[in-house]
């Protein structure tokens, strides 16, 4: 059993490497966009079905934002809800059967996300890389949980942190905002926030993926034989862990949005808190 | 290290852009509508609540008014009843008095008439009696005139009567 | 002798001790708090999840280190 830390390269679209995780994240994005247009297109006064779900999520974050930041919090609700929706959708799509197991074998090189992979294909044969899988066929899954890729999670983390600081400058003024960082440790803490944002989400989702794969193939790993029966039993073994992963997917999406909100409230000065100073 | 973690700036930016697009689309098509819908709903609920309290207020006032009207009506009825009773008593007394008066008058008239009748009757009777007496006398006279003894006796008696009346 | 596998195991194994204890304390304290005043269960749950997220991050760092070691 080997699960790569990196997303596997599927093909190159010009200079752009299309990996399996970005494919999944596009699917999640597309799904949400279609849902949003369908629901927004025939928006009803009396909600029903998916509209209800969206309204519920929106109201949940609105309640929390106004609780933490007062009335000003309500303008950040779209960002929080988008973060939550994107993360939970891609997490739950990542748990679906076929993600991580549906794919193809590639013989020439260990799949890698970097764009040098394709030109370096010949070198891989000649110079044995540190990865001892090169040379023999390597399994490349077609889909991979979008958040089991550090590119996705760091993209989200950087967006959030940039947003938070832009909002801080907008609300309090540049000099006032920079006054937060008299202590150099504060600057370190800002970077560690990005790291912890990115790695938390990635770690949870990736560890979940490893856990699911390990549990599904536990009999194969122990006995060393791959029988069809072991696969069937593995399916039963993995069921409770699947439920756990659905729960973790929700919790991580929620935590991401909640942390965004609480970091935002550290820097965003509302009128009330300013007069309080 | 970034390489071994699979971090690729191109992919990072691509993910950021796709998230940006997602944010824009969701905000434009969904969240703005939810926002307005929620605001509308809040306004509607507030209005309903305000209306409710207004209606309750009005209802209370109306009920009080009604109660007052009831009370007033009841009082009026009471008053009218008392008045009616008084009036009835007055008319009764009047009627009774009138009836008594008319009865008295009638009685008086009747008495008068009775007296008149009596008088008439007496006159009549005396007339009758006179004529009867005359006829009886005539008859008797006719009968007795043939009897000379009775004639003498009669003359004697009448002479005696004249004598008596002269004395 | 290749100690890479051992290093990976130790990194996450030792690294998970602290966060494990921390998560236990957070969960236990949250239960205590809910027991003391159950009417603020929702707020306590939110705060607990946030605290757990911060604590868990430490374990995640260890996991990342163990994944990086090769």
Coordinates of C-alpha atoms in Angstrom, one line a residue:
Chain A
X1 CA 0.0 0.0 0.0
X2 CA 1.3 3.3 -1.0
X3 CA -0.4 6.6 -0.9
X4 CA 1.5 9.5 -2.3
X5 CA 1.7 12.7 -0.3
X6 CA 1.6 14.6 -3.6
X7 CA -1.3 14.6 -6.0
X8 CA -0.6 12.5 -9.1
X9 CA -0.3 14.2 -12.5
X10 CA -2.9 13.1 -14.9
X11 CA -2.0 15.1 -18.0
X12 CA -0.6 18.4 -19.0
X13 CA -2.9 21.1 -20.4
X14 CA -0.3 23.1 -22.1
X15 CA 2.0 24.4 -19.4
X16 CA -0.7 23.6 -16.8
X17 CA -0.4 20.3 -15.0
X18 CA -3.8 18.8 -14.3
X19 CA -3.6 16.6 -11.2
X20 CA -6.2 14.3 -9.9
X21 CA -6.9 16.5 -6.8
X22 CA -7.4 19.7 -8.9
X23 CA -9.8 17.7 -11.1
X24 CA -11.7 16.8 -7.9
X25 CA -11.8 20.3 -6.7
X26 CA -13.1 21.5 -10.1
X27 CA -15.8 18.9 -9.9
X28 CA -16.7 20.1 -6.4
X29 CA -16.6 23.7 -7.6
X30 CA -18.7 23.0 -10.7
X31 CA -21.2 21.0 -8.6
X32 CA -21.6 24.0 -6.2
X33 CA -21.9 26.5 -9.1
X34 CA -24.6 24.4 -10.8
X35 CA -26.5 24.0 -7.5
X36 CA -26.2 27.8 -6.8
X37 CA -27.4 28.7 -10.2
X38 CA -30.3 26.2 -10.1
X39 CA -31.4 27.2 -6.6
X40 CA -30.7 30.9 -7.3
X41 CA -32.5 30.7 -10.6
X42 CA -35.8 29.7 -9.1
X43 CA -35.5 31.2 -5.7
X44 CA -38.7 30.7 -3.8
X45 CA -40.1 32.8 -1.0
X46 CA -41.0 29.7 0.9
X47 CA -37.8 27.6 0.9
X48 CA -37.8 23.9 0.2
X49 CA -35.3 21.2 -0.6
X50 CA -31.7 22.4 -1.3
X51 CA -32.6 26.0 -0.9
X52 CA -33.5 25.1 2.7
X53 CA -30.0 23.6 3.2
X54 CA -28.3 26.6 1.8
X55 CA -30.4 29.0 3.9
X56 CA -29.7 26.9 7.0
X57 CA -26.0 27.0 6.5
X58 CA -26.1 30.7 5.8
X59 CA -28.1 31.4 8.9
X60 CA -25.9 29.2 11.0
X61 CA -22.8 31.3 10.0
X62 CA -24.8 34.5 10.3
X63 CA -25.7 33.7 13.8
X64 CA -22.1 32.9 14.7
X65 CA -20.7 35.9 13.0
X66 CA -23.1 38.3 14.6
X67 CA -22.4 36.7 18.0
X68 CA -18.7 37.1 17.6
X69 CA -18.5 40.5 15.8
X70 CA -21.8 42.1 16.2
X71 CA -23.7 43.5 13.3
X72 CA -20.6 44.0 11.2
X73 CA -20.1 40.2 11.1
X74 CA -22.9 39.7 8.7
X75 CA -20.9 40.9 5.7
X76 CA -18.4 38.1 6.1
X77 CA -21.0 35.4 6.0
X78 CA -20.7 34.8 2.3
X79 CA -17.0 34.0 2.6
X80 CA -17.5 31.7 5.6
X81 CA -20.4 29.9 3.9
X82 CA -18.4 29.5 0.7
X83 CA -15.4 28.1 2.6
X84 CA -17.7 25.7 4.5
X85 CA -19.6 24.6 1.4
X86 CA -16.4 24.1 -0.7
X87 CA -14.6 22.2 2.0
X88 CA -17.5 20.0 3.0
X89 CA -18.4 19.2 -0.6
X90 CA -14.9 18.2 -1.6
X91 CA -14.4 16.3 1.7
X92 CA -17.6 14.3 1.2
X93 CA -16.8 13.8 -2.5
X94 CA -13.5 12.4 -1.4
X95 CA -15.1 9.8 0.7
X96 CA -17.2 8.4 -2.1
X97 CA -16.2 5.0 -3.4
X98 CA -14.1 5.3 -6.5
X99 CA -12.1 8.2 -5.3
X100 CA -8.6 6.9 -4.8
X101 CA -9.4 3.5 -6.0
X102 CA -10.5 4.2 -9.6
X103 CA -7.6 4.9 -11.8
X104 CA -5.0 3.5 -14.2
X105 CA -1.4 2.1 -14.1
X106 CA 1.4 4.2 -15.3
X107 CA 4.6 2.4 -16.1
X108 CA 7.2 5.0 -16.8
X109 CA 7.5 7.3 -13.8
X110 CA 6.2 7.8 -10.3
X111 CA 3.4 10.3 -10.8
X112 CA 4.2 13.7 -9.6
X113 CA 2.5 17.0 -9.6
X114 CA 5.4 19.1 -10.7
X115 CA 5.5 20.1 -14.3
X116 CA 8.9 18.7 -14.8
X117 CA 7.6 15.2 -14.5
X118 CA 6.8 14.7 -18.1
X119 CA 10.1 15.8 -19.6
X120 CA 11.9 14.0 -16.9
X121 CA 10.3 10.7 -17.8
X122 CA 13.4 9.4 -19.6
X123 CA 15.7 10.4 -16.8
X124 CA 13.6 8.4 -14.4
X125 CA 14.6 5.2 -16.1
X126 CA 18.2 6.0 -16.3
X127 CA 18.8 7.5 -12.9
X128 CA 17.0 5.5 -10.2
X129 CA 15.2 8.0 -8.1
X130 CA 14.9 7.8 -4.4
X131 CA 11.4 6.5 -5.0
X132 CA 11.8 2.8 -5.5
X133 CA 8.5 2.5 -7.3
X134 CA 9.9 3.9 -10.5
X135 CA 10.2 1.4 -13.3
X136 CA 7.4 -0.8 -12.2
X137 CA 3.8 0.1 -12.9
X138 CA 2.5 2.7 -10.6
X139 CA -1.2 3.2 -9.8
X140 CA -2.5 6.6 -10.6
X141 CA -6.0 7.3 -9.1
X142 CA -8.2 9.3 -11.3
X143 CA -9.7 11.3 -8.4
X144 CA -8.3 12.4 -5.1
X145 CA -9.9 14.3 -2.3
X146 CA -9.4 18.0 -3.2
X147 CA -8.3 18.7 0.3
X148 CA -5.8 15.8 0.4
X149 CA -3.6 18.1 -1.5
X150 CA -1.6 20.9 0.1
X151 CA -2.0 23.1 -2.9
X152 CA -5.8 23.4 -2.2
X153 CA -5.5 23.8 1.5
X154 CA -2.7 26.4 1.3
X155 CA -4.6 28.2 -1.4
X156 CA -7.6 28.5 1.0
X157 CA -5.3 29.4 3.9
X158 CA -3.5 32.1 2.0
X159 CA -6.8 33.5 0.7
X160 CA -8.3 33.6 4.1
X161 CA -5.2 35.2 5.7
X162 CA -4.9 37.8 3.0
X163 CA -8.6 38.6 3.3
X164 CA -8.3 38.9 7.1
X165 CA -5.4 41.4 6.8
X166 CA -7.0 43.4 4.1
X167 CA -10.1 43.7 6.2
X168 CA -8.0 44.7 9.2
X169 CA -6.3 47.4 7.2
X170 CA -9.6 48.6 5.8
X171 CA -11.3 48.8 9.1
X172 CA -8.6 50.2 11.3
X173 CA -6.2 51.9 8.9
X174 CA -2.7 50.8 7.9
X175 CA -0.8 52.2 10.9
X176 CA -3.3 51.0 13.3
X177 CA -3.2 47.6 11.8
X178 CA 0.6 47.4 11.8
X179 CA 0.5 48.3 15.5
X180 CA -0.5 44.7 16.1
X181 CA 2.9 43.5 14.9
X182 CA 5.3 45.4 17.2
X183 CA 6.3 42.1 18.6
X184 CA 8.1 40.0 15.9
X185 CA 6.5 36.9 17.4
X186 CA 3.2 38.2 16.2
X187 CA 4.5 38.1 12.6
X188 CA 5.7 34.5 13.2
X189 CA 2.3 33.7 14.6
X190 CA 0.6 35.0 11.4
X191 CA 2.7 32.6 9.3
X192 CA 2.0 29.8 11.7
X193 CA -1.7 30.5 11.3
X194 CA -1.3 29.9 7.5
X195 CA 0.6 26.7 8.2
X196 CA -1.8 25.4 10.7
X197 CA -4.8 26.3 8.6
X198 CA -3.3 24.4 5.6
X199 CA -1.8 21.5 7.4
X200 CA -4.8 20.9 9.6
X201 CA -7.2 20.5 6.8
X202 CA -4.7 18.5 4.7
X203 CA -3.6 16.3 7.6
X204 CA -7.2 15.4 8.6
X205 CA -8.3 14.6 5.1
X206 CA -5.2 12.9 4.0
X207 CA -5.0 10.9 7.2
X208 CA -8.6 10.0 6.7
X209 CA -7.8 8.7 3.2
X210 CA -4.9 6.7 4.5
X211 CA -7.1 5.3 7.3
X212 CA -9.8 4.3 4.8
X213 CA -7.4 2.6 2.4
X214 CA -5.7 0.8 5.3
X215 CA -8.9 -0.4 6.8
X216 CA -10.3 -1.6 3.5
X217 CA -7.2 -3.5 2.6
X218 CA -6.3 -4.6 6.2
X219 CA -6.7 -8.3 5.5
X220 CA -4.7 -8.0 2.3
X221 CA -1.9 -6.3 4.2
X222 CA -1.9 -8.8 7.0
X223 CA -2.1 -12.0 5.0
X224 CA -0.2 -10.8 2.0
X225 CA -2.8 -12.4 -0.4
X226 CA -5.3 -10.4 -2.4
X227 CA -8.5 -12.4 -2.5
X228 CA -11.9 -11.2 -3.6
X229 CA -13.4 -12.3 -0.3
X230 CA -10.9 -10.0 1.6
X231 CA -12.2 -7.1 -0.4
X232 CA -15.8 -7.9 0.5
X233 CA -14.9 -8.2 4.2
X234 CA -12.8 -5.1 3.9
X235 CA -15.9 -3.3 2.7
X236 CA -17.7 -4.2 5.9
X237 CA -14.7 -3.2 8.0
X238 CA -14.4 0.2 6.4
X239 CA -18.1 1.2 6.9
X240 CA -17.8 2.7 10.4
X241 CA -14.7 4.5 9.3
X242 CA -16.5 5.9 6.4
X243 CA -19.1 7.4 8.8
X244 CA -16.2 8.8 10.9
X245 CA -14.8 10.4 7.7
X246 CA -18.1 12.0 6.9
X247 CA -18.2 13.4 10.4
X248 CA -14.6 14.6 10.2
X249 CA -15.3 16.2 6.8
X250 CA -18.1 18.2 8.4
X251 CA -16.1 19.1 11.5
X252 CA -13.1 20.3 9.5
X253 CA -15.2 22.4 7.2
X254 CA -16.8 23.9 10.2
X255 CA -13.6 24.5 12.1
X256 CA -12.0 26.2 9.0
X257 CA -14.9 28.6 8.8
X258 CA -14.9 29.2 12.6
X259 CA -11.2 29.8 12.8
X260 CA -11.5 32.2 9.9
X261 CA -14.2 34.1 11.8
X262 CA -12.3 34.2 15.1
X263 CA -9.0 35.4 13.4
X264 CA -11.1 37.9 11.5
X265 CA -12.5 39.2 14.7
X266 CA -9.0 39.8 16.1
X267 CA -8.1 42.3 13.5
X268 CA -11.4 43.6 12.3
X269 CA -12.3 46.7 14.3
X270 CA -16.0 47.4 14.5
X271 CA -17.3 50.8 15.4
X272 CA -18.2 49.6 18.9
X273 CA -14.8 48.1 19.7
X274 CA -13.0 51.2 18.4
X275 CA -15.0 53.6 20.6
X276 CA -14.3 51.2 23.4
X277 CA -10.5 51.8 23.1
Chain B
X1 CA 10.7 20.6 1.0
X2 CA 7.9 22.3 -0.9
X3 CA 8.7 19.9 -3.8
X4 CA 8.4 16.8 -1.5
X5 CA 5.1 18.0 -0.2
X6 CA 3.8 18.4 -3.7
X7 CA 3.3 22.2 -3.5
X8 CA 3.3 23.7 -6.9
X9 CA 2.8 27.5 -7.3
X10 CA 0.9 27.0 -10.5
X11 CA -1.6 24.6 -8.9
X12 CA -1.8 26.9 -5.8
X13 CA -2.8 29.9 -7.9
X14 CA -5.2 27.8 -9.9
X15 CA -6.9 26.6 -6.8
X16 CA -7.1 30.1 -5.5
X17 CA -8.6 31.3 -8.7
X18 CA -11.1 28.5 -8.8
X19 CA -12.1 29.3 -5.2
X20 CA -12.4 33.0 -6.1
X21 CA -14.8 32.1 -9.0
X22 CA -16.8 29.8 -6.7
X23 CA -17.0 32.7 -4.1
X24 CA -18.1 35.1 -6.8
X25 CA -20.8 32.8 -8.3
X26 CA -22.2 31.7 -4.9
X27 CA -22.3 35.3 -3.7
X28 CA -23.9 36.6 -6.8
X29 CA -26.5 33.8 -7.5
X30 CA -27.2 32.4 -4.0
X31 CA -26.1 34.4 -1.0
X32 CA -27.4 37.8 -2.2
X33 CA -30.8 36.2 -2.7
X34 CA -30.7 34.5 0.6
X35 CA -29.6 37.7 2.2
X36 CA -32.6 39.6 0.8
X37 CA -35.0 36.8 1.5
X38 CA -33.8 36.6 5.2
X39 CA -34.2 40.4 5.5
X40 CA -37.6 40.3 4.0
X41 CA -38.6 37.5 6.3
X42 CA -37.4 39.3 9.3
X43 CA -39.2 42.4 8.3
X44 CA -42.4 40.4 7.6
X45 CA -42.1 38.7 11.0
X46 CA -41.5 42.0 12.7
X47 CA -44.5 43.5 10.9
X48 CA -46.7 40.6 11.8
X49 CA -45.7 40.9 15.4
X50 CA -46.3 44.6 15.4
X51 CA -49.7 44.1 13.7
X52 CA -50.5 41.5 16.3
X53 CA -49.9 43.8 19.2
X54 CA -51.7 46.5 17.4
X55 CA -54.7 44.2 16.8
X56 CA -54.6 43.0 20.4
X57 CA -54.5 46.6 21.6
X58 CA -57.4 47.5 19.4
X59 CA -59.3 44.4 20.4
X60 CA -58.8 45.3 24.0
X61 CA -60.0 48.8 23.4
X62 CA -63.0 47.5 21.5
X63 CA -63.8 45.1 24.2
X64 CA -63.6 47.8 26.8
X65 CA -65.8 50.0 24.6
X66 CA -68.3 47.2 24.2
X67 CA -68.3 46.5 27.9
X68 CA -68.9 50.2 28.6
X69 CA -71.7 50.3 26.0
X70 CA -73.2 47.2 27.5
X71 CA -73.1 48.8 30.9
X72 CA -74.6 51.9 29.6
X73 CA -77.3 50.0 27.8
X74 CA -78.1 48.0 30.9
X75 CA -78.3 51.2 32.9
X76 CA -80.6 52.8 30.4
X77 CA -82.8 49.8 30.4
X78 CA -82.9 49.8 34.1
X79 CA -83.8 53.5 34.0
X80 CA -86.4 53.0 31.4
X81 CA -87.9 50.2 33.3
X82 CA -88.1 52.3 36.4
X83 CA -89.6 55.1 34.4
X84 CA -92.0 52.7 32.7
X85 CA -93.0 51.4 36.1
X86 CA -93.6 54.9 37.4
X87 CA -95.5 55.8 34.3
X88 CA -97.5 52.6 34.5
X89 CA -98.3 53.3 38.1
X90 CA -99.3 56.9 37.2
X91 CA -101.5 55.8 34.4
X92 CA -103.0 53.1 36.5
X93 CA -103.8 55.6 39.2
X94 CA -105.2 58.0 36.6
X95 CA -107.2 55.3 35.0
X96 CA -108.5 54.1 38.3
X97 CA -109.4 57.7 39.2
X98 CA -111.0 58.2 35.9
X99 CA -112.8 55.0 36.1
X100 CA -114.0 55.9 39.6
X101 CA -115.1 59.3 38.4
X102 CA -116.9 58.0 35.4
X103 CA -118.4 55.3 37.5
X104 CA -119.5 57.8 40.1
X105 CA -120.9 60.0 37.4
X106 CA -122.7 57.1 35.9
X107 CA -123.9 56.1 39.2
X108 CA -125.1 59.6 39.9
X109 CA -126.8 59.7 36.5
X110 CA -128.3 56.3 37.1
X111 CA -129.5 57.4 40.5
X112 CA -131.0 60.5 39.1
X113 CA -132.7 58.5 36.4
X114 CA -133.9 56.1 38.9
X115 CA -135.3 58.9 41.0
X116 CA -136.9 60.4 37.9
X117 CA -138.3 57.0 37.0
X118 CA -139.6 56.7 40.5
X119 CA -141.2 60.0 40.2
X120 CA -142.6 59.2 36.8
X121 CA -143.7 55.9 38.1
X122 CA -145.4 57.5 41.1
X123 CA -147.1 60.1 38.8
X124 CA -148.1 57.4 36.4
X125 CA -149.2 55.2 39.2
X126 CA -151.2 58.0 40.8
X127 CA -152.7 58.8 37.4
X128 CA -153.5 55.2 36.9
X129 CA -154.9 55.0 40.4
X130 CA -157.0 58.1 39.8
X131 CA -158.4 56.8 36.6
X132 CA -158.8 53.4 38.0
X133 CA -160.6 54.8 41.0
X134 CA -162.8 57.0 38.8
X135 CA -163.7 54.0 36.6
X136 CA -164.3 51.9 39.7
X137 CA -166.3 54.7 41.2
X138 CA -168.2 55.1 38.0
X139 CA -168.8 51.4 37.8
X140 CA -169.8 51.3 41.4
X141 CA -171.9 54.3 41.0
X142 CA -173.6 52.8 37.9
X143 CA -174.2 49.6 39.8
X144 CA -175.4 51.2 43.1
X145 CA -177.5 54.0 41.4
X146 CA -180.2 51.5 40.9
X147 CA -180.2 50.7 44.6
X148 CA -182.0 53.6 46.5
X149 CA -181.0 52.4 49.8
X150 CA -177.3 52.5 49.0
X151 CA -178.0 55.9 47.5
X152 CA -179.3 57.2 50.7
X153 CA -176.6 55.6 52.7
X154 CA -174.0 57.1 50.3
X155 CA -175.5 60.5 50.6
X156 CA -175.5 60.2 54.3
X157 CA -171.9 59.2 54.3
X158 CA -170.9 62.0 52.0
X159 CA -172.8 64.5 54.1
X160 CA -171.0 63.2 57.1
X161 CA -167.7 63.5 55.4
X162 CA -168.5 67.0 54.4
X163 CA -169.5 67.7 57.9
X164 CA -166.3 66.3 59.2
X165 CA -164.2 68.2 56.7
X166 CA -166.1 71.5 57.6
X167 CA -165.3 71.0 61.2
Chain C
X1 CA 20.0 -0.5 9.3
X2 CA 17.3 1.7 7.9
X3 CA 15.8 3.8 10.7
X4 CA 13.5 5.8 8.4
X5 CA 10.5 3.8 9.2
X6 CA 11.2 4.0 12.9
X7 CA 11.7 7.8 12.6
X8 CA 8.3 8.1 10.9
X9 CA 6.6 6.1 13.6
X10 CA 8.3 7.9 16.4
X11 CA 7.5 11.3 15.0
X12 CA 3.8 10.8 14.9
X13 CA 3.7 8.5 17.9
X14 CA 5.5 10.8 20.3
X15 CA 4.0 13.9 18.7
X16 CA 0.5 12.6 19.3
X17 CA 1.0 12.2 23.1
X18 CA 0.7 15.8 24.0
X19 CA -2.3 16.7 21.8
X20 CA -4.0 13.5 23.0
X21 CA -3.7 14.6 26.6
X22 CA -4.8 18.1 25.6
X23 CA -7.8 16.9 23.7
X24 CA -8.8 14.8 26.7
X25 CA -8.6 17.7 29.0
X26 CA -10.6 19.9 26.6
X27 CA -13.3 17.3 26.2
X28 CA -13.5 16.6 29.9
X29 CA -13.6 20.3 30.8
X30 CA -16.3 20.9 28.2
X31 CA -18.4 18.1 29.7
X32 CA -17.9 19.6 33.1
X33 CA -19.0 23.0 31.9
X34 CA -22.1 21.6 30.2
X35 CA -22.9 19.7 33.4
X36 CA -22.6 22.9 35.4
X37 CA -24.8 25.0 33.2
X38 CA -26.5 23.0 30.5
X39 CA -28.2 26.1 29.0
X40 CA -25.1 27.2 27.2
X41 CA -24.3 23.9 25.6
X42 CA -24.2 25.3 22.1
X43 CA -21.7 28.0 22.9
X44 CA -19.5 25.6 24.9
X45 CA -19.5 23.2 22.0
X46 CA -18.3 25.9 19.6
X47 CA -15.6 26.9 21.9
X48 CA -14.6 23.3 22.5
X49 CA -14.4 22.6 18.8
X50 CA -12.2 25.6 18.4
X51 CA -9.9 24.6 21.2
X52 CA -9.7 21.1 19.9
X53 CA -8.8 22.4 16.5
X54 CA -5.9 24.3 17.9
X55 CA -4.7 21.4 20.0
X56 CA -5.1 19.0 17.1
X57 CA -2.9 21.2 14.9
X58 CA 0.0 20.1 17.0
X59 CA -0.6 16.5 16.2
X60 CA -1.1 17.5 12.6
X61 CA 2.4 19.0 12.6
X62 CA 3.8 15.8 13.9
X63 CA 1.9 13.9 11.2
X64 CA 3.3 16.2 8.5
X65 CA 6.8 15.7 9.8
X66 CA 6.4 11.9 9.8
X67 CA 5.1 12.2 6.2
X68 CA 8.0 14.3 5.1
X69 CA 10.7 12.0 6.5
X70 CA 11.9 9.8 3.8

